[in-house]
Short mmCIF file of C-alpha atoms in Angstrom, two decimals:
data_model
loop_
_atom_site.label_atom_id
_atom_site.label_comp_id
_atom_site.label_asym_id
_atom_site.label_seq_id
_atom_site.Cartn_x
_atom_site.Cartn_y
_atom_site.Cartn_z
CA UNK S 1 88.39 86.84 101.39
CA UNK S 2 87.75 90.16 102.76
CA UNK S 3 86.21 92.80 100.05
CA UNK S 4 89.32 95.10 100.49
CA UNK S 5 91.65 92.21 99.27
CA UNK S 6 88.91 90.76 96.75
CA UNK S 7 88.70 94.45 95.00
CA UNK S 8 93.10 94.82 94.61
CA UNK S 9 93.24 91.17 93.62
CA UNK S 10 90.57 92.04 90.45
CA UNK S 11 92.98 94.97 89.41
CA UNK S 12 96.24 93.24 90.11
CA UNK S 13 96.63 92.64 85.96
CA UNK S 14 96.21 96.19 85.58
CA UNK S 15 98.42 97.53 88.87
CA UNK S 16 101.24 95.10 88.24
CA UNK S 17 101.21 96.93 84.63
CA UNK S 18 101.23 100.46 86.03
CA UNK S 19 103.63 99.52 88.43
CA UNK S 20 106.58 97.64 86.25
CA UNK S 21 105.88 98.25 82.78
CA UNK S 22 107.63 101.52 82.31
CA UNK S 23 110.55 100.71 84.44
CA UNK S 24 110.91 97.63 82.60
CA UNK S 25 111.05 99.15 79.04
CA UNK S 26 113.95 101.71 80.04
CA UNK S 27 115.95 99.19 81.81
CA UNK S 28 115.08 96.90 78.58
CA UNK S 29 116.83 100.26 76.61
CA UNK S 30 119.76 100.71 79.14
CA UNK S 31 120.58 96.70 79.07
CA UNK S 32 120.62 96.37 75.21
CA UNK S 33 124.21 97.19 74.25
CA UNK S 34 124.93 93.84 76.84
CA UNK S 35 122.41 91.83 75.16
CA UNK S 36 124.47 89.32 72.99
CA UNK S 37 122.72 85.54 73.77
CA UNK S 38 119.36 84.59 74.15
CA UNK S 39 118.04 81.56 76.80
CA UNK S 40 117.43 79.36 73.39
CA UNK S 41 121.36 79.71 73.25
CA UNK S 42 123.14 76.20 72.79
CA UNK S 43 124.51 76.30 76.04
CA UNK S 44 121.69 76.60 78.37
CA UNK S 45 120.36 73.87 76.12
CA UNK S 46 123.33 71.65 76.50
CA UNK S 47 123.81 71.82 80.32
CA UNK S 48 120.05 69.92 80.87
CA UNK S 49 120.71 67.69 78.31
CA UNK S 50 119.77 63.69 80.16
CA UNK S 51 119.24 65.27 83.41
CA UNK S 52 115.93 63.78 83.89
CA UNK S 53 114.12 66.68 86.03
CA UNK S 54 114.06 70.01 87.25
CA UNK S 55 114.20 71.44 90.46
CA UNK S 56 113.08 75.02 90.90
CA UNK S 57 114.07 76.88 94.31
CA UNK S 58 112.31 79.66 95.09
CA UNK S 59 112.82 82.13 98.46
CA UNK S 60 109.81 81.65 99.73
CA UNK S 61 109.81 81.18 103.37
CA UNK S 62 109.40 77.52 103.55
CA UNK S 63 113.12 77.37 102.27
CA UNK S 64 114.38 78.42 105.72
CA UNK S 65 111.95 75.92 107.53
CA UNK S 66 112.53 73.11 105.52
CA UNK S 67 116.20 73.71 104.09
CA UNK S 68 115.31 71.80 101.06
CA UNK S 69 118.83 73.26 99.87
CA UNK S 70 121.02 70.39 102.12
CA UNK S 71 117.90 67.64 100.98
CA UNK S 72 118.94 67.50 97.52
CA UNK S 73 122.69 67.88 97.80
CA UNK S 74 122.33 65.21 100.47
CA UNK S 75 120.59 63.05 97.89
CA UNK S 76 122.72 63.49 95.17
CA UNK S 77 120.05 64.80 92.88
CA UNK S 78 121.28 64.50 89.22
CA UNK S 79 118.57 66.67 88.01
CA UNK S 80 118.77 70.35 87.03
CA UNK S 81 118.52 73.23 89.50
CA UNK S 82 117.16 76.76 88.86
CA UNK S 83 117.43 79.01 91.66
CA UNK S 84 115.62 82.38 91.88
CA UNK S 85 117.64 85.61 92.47
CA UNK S 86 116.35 85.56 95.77
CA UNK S 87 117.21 81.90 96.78
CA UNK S 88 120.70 82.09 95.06
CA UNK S 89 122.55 83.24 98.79
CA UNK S 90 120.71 81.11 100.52
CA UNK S 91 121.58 78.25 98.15
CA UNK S 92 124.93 78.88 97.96
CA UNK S 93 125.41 79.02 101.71
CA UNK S 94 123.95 75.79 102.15
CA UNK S 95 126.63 73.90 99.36
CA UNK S 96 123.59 73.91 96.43
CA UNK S 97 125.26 75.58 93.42
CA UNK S 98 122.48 76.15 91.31
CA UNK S 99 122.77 75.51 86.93
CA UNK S 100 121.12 78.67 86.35
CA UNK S 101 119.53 81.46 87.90
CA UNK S 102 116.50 83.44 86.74
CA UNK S 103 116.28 87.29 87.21
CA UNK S 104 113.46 88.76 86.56
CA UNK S 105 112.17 92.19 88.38
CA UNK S 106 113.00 95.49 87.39
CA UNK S 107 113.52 97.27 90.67
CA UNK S 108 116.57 99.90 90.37
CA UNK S 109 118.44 98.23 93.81
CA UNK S 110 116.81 95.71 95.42
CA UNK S 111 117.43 92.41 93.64
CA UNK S 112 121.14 93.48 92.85
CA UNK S 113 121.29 92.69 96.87
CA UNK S 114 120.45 89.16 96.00
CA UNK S 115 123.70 88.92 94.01
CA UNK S 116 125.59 90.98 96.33
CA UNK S 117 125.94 94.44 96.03
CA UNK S 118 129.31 96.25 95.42
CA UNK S 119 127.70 99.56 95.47
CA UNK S 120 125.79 98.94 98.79
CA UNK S 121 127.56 101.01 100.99
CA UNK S 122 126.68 104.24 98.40
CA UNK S 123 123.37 103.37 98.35
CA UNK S 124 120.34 105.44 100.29
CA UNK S 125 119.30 103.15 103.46
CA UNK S 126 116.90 100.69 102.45
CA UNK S 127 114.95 98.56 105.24
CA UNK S 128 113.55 96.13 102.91
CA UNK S 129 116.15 93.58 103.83
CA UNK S 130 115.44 93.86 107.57
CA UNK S 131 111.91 93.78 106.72
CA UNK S 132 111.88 90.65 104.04
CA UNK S 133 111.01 86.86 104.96
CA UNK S 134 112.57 85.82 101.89
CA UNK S 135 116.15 85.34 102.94
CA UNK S 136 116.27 86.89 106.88
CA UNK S 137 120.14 85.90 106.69
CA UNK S 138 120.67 88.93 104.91
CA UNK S 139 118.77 91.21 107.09
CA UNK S 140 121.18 91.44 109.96
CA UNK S 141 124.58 92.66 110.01
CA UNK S 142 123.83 93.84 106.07
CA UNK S 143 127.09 95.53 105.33
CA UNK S 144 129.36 92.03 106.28
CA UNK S 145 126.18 89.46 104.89
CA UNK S 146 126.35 92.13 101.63
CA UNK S 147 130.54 91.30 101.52
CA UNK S 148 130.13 87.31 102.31
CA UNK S 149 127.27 86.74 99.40
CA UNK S 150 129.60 89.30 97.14
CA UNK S 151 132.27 86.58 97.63
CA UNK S 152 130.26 83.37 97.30
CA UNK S 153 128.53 84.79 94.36
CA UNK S 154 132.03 85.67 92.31
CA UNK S 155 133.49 82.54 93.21
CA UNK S 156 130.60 80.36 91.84
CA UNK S 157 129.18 82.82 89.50
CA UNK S 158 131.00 81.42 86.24
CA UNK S 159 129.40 77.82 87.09
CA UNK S 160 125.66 79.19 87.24
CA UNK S 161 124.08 80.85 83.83
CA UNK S 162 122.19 84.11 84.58
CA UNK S 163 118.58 83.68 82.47
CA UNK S 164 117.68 87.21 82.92
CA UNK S 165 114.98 89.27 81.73
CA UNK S 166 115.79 92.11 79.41
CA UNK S 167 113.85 94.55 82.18
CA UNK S 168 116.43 93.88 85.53
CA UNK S 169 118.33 97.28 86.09
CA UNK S 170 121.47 97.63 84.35
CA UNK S 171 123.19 97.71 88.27
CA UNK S 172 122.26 93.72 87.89
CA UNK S 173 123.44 93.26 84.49
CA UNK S 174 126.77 94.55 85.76
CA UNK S 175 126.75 92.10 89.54
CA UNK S 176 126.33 89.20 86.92
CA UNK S 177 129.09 90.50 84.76
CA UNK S 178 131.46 91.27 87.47
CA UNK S 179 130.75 87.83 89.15
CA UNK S 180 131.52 86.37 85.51
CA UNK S 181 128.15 84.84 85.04
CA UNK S 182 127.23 84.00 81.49
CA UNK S 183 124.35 85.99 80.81
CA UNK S 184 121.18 84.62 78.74
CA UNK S 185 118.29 86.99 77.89
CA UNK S 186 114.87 86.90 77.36
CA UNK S 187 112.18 89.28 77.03
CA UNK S 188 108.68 88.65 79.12
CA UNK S 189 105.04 89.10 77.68
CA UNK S 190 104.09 92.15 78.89
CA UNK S 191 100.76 92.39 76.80
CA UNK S 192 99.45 90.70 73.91
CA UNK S 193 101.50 90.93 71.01
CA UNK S 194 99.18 91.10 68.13
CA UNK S 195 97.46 93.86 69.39
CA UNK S 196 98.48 97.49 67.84
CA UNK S 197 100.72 99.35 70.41
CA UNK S 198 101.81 96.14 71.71
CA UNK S 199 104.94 96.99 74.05
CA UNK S 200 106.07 93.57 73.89
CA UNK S 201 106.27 93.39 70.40
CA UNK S 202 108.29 97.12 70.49
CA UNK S 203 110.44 95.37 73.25
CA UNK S 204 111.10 92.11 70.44
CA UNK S 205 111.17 95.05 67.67
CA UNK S 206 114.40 96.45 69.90
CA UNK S 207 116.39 93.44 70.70
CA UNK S 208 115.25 90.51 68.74
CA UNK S 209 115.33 88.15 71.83
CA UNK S 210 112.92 85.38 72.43
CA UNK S 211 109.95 86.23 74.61
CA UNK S 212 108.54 84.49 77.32
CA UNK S 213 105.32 83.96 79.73
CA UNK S 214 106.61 85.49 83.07
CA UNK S 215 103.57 84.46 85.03
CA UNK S 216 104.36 88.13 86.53
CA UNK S 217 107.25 86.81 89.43
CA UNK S 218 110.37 85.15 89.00
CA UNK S 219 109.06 81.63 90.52
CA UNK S 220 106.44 81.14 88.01
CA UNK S 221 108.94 82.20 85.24
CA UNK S 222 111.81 79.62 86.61
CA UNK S 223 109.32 76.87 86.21
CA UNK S 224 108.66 78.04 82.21
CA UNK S 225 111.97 78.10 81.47
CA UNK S 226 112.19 74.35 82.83
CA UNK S 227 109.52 73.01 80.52
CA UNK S 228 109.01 75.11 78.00
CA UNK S 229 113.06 75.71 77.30
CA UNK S 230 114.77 73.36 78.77
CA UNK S 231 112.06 70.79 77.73
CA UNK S 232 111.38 68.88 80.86
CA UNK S 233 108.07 67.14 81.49
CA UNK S 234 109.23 66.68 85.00
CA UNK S 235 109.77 70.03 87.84
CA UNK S 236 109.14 70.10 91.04
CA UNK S 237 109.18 72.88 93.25
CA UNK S 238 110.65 74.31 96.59
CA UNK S 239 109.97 77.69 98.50
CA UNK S 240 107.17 78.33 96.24
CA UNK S 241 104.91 79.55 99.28
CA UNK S 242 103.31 82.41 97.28
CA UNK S 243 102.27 83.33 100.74
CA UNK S 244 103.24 83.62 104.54
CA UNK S 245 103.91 80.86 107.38
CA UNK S 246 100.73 80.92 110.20
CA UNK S 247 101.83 83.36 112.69
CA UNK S 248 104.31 86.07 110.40
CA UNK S 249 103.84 89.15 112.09
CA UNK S 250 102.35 91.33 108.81
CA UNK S 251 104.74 93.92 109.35
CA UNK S 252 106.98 91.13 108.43
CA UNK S 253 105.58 90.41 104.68
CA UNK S 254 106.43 91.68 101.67
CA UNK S 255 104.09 94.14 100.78
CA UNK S 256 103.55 95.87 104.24
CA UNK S 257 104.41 99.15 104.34
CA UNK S 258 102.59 99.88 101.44
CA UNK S 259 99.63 98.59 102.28
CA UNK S 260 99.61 100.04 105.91
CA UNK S 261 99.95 103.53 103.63
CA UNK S 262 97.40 102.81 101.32
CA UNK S 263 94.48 101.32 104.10
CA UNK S 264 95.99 102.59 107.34
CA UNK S 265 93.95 100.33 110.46
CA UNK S 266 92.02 98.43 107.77
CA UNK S 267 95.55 96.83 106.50
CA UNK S 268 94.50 93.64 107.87
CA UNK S 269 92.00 93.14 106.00
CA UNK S 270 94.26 93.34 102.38
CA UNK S 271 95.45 89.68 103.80
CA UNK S 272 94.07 86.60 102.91
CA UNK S 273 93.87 83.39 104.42
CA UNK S 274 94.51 80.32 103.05
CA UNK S 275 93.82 76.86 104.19
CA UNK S 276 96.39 74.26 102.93
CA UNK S 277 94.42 70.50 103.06
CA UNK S 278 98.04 69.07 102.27
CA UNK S 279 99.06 70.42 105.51
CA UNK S 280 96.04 71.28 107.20
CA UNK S 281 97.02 74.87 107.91
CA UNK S 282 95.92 77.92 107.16
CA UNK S 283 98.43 80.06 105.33
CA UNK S 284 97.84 83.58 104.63
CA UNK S 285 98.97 85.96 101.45
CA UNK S 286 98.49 89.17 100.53
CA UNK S 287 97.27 90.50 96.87
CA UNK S 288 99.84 90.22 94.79
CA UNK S 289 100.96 86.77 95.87
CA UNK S 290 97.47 85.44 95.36
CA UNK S 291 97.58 86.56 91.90
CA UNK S 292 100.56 85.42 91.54
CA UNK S 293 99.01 81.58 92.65
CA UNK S 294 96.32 82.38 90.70
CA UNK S 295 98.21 82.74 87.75
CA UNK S 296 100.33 79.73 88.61
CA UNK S 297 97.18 77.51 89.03
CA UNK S 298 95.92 78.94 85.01
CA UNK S 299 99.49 78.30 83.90
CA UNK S 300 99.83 74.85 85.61
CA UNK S 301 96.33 73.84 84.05
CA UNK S 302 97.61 75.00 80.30
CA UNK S 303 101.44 73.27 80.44
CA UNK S 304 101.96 69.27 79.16
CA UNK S 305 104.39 69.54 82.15
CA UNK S 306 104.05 67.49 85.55
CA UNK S 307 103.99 69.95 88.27
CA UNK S 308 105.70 68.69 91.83
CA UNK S 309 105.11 70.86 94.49
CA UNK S 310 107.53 69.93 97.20
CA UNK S 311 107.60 73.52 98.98
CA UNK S 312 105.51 71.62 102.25
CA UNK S 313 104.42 74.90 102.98
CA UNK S 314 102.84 77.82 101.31
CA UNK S 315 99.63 78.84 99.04
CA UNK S 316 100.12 76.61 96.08
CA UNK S 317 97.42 73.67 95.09
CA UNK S 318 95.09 72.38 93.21
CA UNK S 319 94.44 71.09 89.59
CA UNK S 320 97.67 70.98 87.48
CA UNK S 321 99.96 70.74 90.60
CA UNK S 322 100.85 67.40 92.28
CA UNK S 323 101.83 68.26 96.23
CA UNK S 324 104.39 66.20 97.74
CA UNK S 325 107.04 66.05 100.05
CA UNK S 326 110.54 66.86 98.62
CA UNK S 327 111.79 63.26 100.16
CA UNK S 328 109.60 61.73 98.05
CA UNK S 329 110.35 63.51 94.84
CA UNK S 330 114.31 62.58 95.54
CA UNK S 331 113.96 59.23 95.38
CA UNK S 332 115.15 57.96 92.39
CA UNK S 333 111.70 56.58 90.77
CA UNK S 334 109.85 59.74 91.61
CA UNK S 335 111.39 61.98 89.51
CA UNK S 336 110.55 59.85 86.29
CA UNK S 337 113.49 61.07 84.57
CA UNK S 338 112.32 62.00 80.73
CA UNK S 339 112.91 64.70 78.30
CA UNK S 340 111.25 65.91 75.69
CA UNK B 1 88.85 126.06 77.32
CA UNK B 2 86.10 124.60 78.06
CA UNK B 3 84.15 126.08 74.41
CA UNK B 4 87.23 124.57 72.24
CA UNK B 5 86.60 121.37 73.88
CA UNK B 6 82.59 120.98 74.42
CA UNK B 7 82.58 121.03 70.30
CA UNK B 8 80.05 122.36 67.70
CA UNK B 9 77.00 121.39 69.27
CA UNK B 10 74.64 122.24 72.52
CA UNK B 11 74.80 120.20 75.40
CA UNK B 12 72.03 120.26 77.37
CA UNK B 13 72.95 121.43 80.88
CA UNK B 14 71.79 117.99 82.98
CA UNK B 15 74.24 116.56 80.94
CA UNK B 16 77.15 118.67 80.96
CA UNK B 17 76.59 118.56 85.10
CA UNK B 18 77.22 114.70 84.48
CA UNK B 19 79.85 114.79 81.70
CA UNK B 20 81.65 117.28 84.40
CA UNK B 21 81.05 113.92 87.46
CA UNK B 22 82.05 111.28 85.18
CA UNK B 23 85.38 112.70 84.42
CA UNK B 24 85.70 113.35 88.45
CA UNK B 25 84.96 110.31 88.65
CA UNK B 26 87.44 108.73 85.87
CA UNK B 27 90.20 111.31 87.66
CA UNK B 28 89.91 109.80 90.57
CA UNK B 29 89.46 106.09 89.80
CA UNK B 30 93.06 107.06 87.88
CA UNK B 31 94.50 108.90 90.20
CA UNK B 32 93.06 105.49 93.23
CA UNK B 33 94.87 103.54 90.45
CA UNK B 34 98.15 104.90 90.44
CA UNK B 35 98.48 104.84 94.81
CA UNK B 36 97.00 101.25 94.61
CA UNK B 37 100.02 100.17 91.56
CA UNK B 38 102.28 100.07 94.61
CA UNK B 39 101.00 96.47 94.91
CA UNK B 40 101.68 95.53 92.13
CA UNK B 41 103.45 92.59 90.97
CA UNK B 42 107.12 92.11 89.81
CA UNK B 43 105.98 92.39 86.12
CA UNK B 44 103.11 92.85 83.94
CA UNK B 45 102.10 89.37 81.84
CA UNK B 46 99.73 87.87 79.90
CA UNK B 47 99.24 84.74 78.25
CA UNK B 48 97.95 84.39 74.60
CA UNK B 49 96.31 81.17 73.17
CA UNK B 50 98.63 79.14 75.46
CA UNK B 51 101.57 80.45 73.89
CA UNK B 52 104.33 80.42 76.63
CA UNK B 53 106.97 81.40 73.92
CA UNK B 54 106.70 83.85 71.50
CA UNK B 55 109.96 84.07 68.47
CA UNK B 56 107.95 87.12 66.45
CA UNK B 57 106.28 86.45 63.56
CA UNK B 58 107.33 84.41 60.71
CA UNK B 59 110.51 85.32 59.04
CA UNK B 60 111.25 87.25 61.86
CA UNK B 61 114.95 86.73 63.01
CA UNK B 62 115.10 85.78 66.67
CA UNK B 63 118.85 86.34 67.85
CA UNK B 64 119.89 83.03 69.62
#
């Protein structure tokens, strides 16, 4: 790892704190009179009850390499499946429709998009989705994509439960509303909550809902909600890349443009490369996705859960996670179906 | 100003000059901070004694 990347990745606690914890707090405030059930709600509980496993599908890029979307409808998985906000079009358009979906970041507009937007069109232009790996479908022909996923979303929306983080913007709160998704909150750990000041504690102090380790993205927080609520001892894992396919352009990764504005010709050397023994390729991330691994890995290590990677692609490996391909998980004595 | 703050007591002046650098320096490791939080991740966390679930204290009402 290059020093550049090696000195962000120390401070990436600290810069992922400067950079949502505010934001998160007021749209905590803004989201409150809409915050009615929690995730520990008998509903969420009852829809995994003596489903044997969960799959989590994240929009990592692997997702649109490996479609792993048509895999398990084509298997008939009985199993629960979480979708992130950012897989949920993608899912959707290839027949998956997902038990729940997790929403997690606080970002005024952007993950509304993932839900479809009604207010697109009065929105400031935003190249993000013509930019972003995660679902590329989206990223041409916005305006008609924008009124297709609007569609799929509100037709399947009352089938999938939202599990959504007290900090999304309120402009989410309202997509899963309109789409008539049932709406389950949560708050995340944003700091430790026995020590004075603690904002997480304020945030608990405010709405009373159960907290929960985010692991700092939606992915890592999909796969907590699968053990640690949902109980399973069994989740596997699918577009959890937590880092780029060999050959993305960087101008093509999620963190780009800021970096090319923070380091100017020396962006290159915010990336890191990472070889995958699984698939004996070398991958490549940038800071905040290696955290996020990082974090995953620590996580991983400190759950009773067993941990299935089946992304075939990406960052994510080593102690704590099992990698395998998703064929293999589907079959019906691989997923060792047990609850808690 | 700069009396109100400096207090009741002498400072010697070596170490006033490096009072005066170490808050240039603290401004701008703040200020490096702040253009770097760009890069940030989707949300702060932090994981306590392997607690992935946290329902407040005792006799604290979670809502379900």
């Amino acid at each position: 790892m290059k020093a550049l990347a090696a000195s962000v990745v120390k401070k990436m606690a600290r810069l992922s704190t400067l950079r949502s914890a505010e934001r998160s707090l007021a749209n905590a405030k803004d989201n409150f009179p809409h915050i009615e059930r929690s995730l520990l709600d008998p509903e969420v509980l009852r829809a995994a009850e003596g489903r044997g496993s969960a799959i989590v599908v994240c929009a990592g890029p692997s997702i649109h390499i490996q479609n792993p979307a048509a895999a398990i409808v084509a298997s008939g998985y009985r199993g629960v499946t979480i979708a992130v906000d950012g897989a949920l079009g993608y899912c959707l358009r290839n027949g998956l429709v997902p038990d729940y979906v997790m929403i997690l970041d606080p970002h005024p507009t952007r993950v509304a998009r993932w839900l479809g937007d009604p207010d697109l069109e009065k929105r400031d232009d935003d190249d993000y989705f013509r930019r972003q790996e995660m679902d590329p479908y989206l990223g041409v022909n916005e305006r008609a994509k924008n009124r297709e996923l609007i569609e799929l979303v509100d037709r399947h929306g009352p089938r999938i439960k939202a599990i959504a983080s007290t900090s999304i913007a309120l402009a989410v709160t309202r997509r899963c509303l309109s789409a008539r998704m049932p709406l389950y909150w949560w708050n995340p750990l944003l700091d430790d909550f026995e020590k004075p000041g603690s904002m997480t504690r304020a945030l608990y102090a405010q709405n009373r809902m159960p907290c929960m380790v985010s692991g700092g993205n939606v992915g890592s927080a999909a796969w907590v909600f699968a053990h640690q609520i949902l109980g399973f001892d069994t989740v596997a894992l699918v577009g959890m890349d937590f880092g780029y396919a060999p050959g993305t352009p960087i101008q093509n990764t999620q963190y780009y443009k800021e970096i090319a504005e923070l380091f100017g010709d020396k962006a290159a050397d915010a990336f890191i490369d990472v070889y995958n023994p699984h698939l004996k390729t070398t991958w490549f991330t940038d800071p905040a996705y290696f955290w996020y691994r990082q974090s995953f890995l620590k996580l991983a290590r400190a759950a009773t859960c067993r941990t299935v990677n089946c992304t075939e692609g990406g960052t994510l490996f080593g102690k704590g996670v099992e990698f395998t391909r998703l064929a293999t998980f589907l079959e019906p004595s691989a997923a060792k179906p047990r609850r808690k | 100003m700069g009396k109100l703050l400096k207090g009741n007591y002498e400072l010697g002046k070596g170490k006033n000059k490096s009072i005066k650098r170490a808050r240039k320096k603290d401004l701008t490791a703040k200020f490096e901070e702040s253009a770097l939080a760009k890069l940030g991740g989707s949300l702060c966390f932090v994981m306590k004694k392997n607690t992935f679930v946290w329902k407040g204290d005792e006799g604290e009402g979670t809502r379900g």
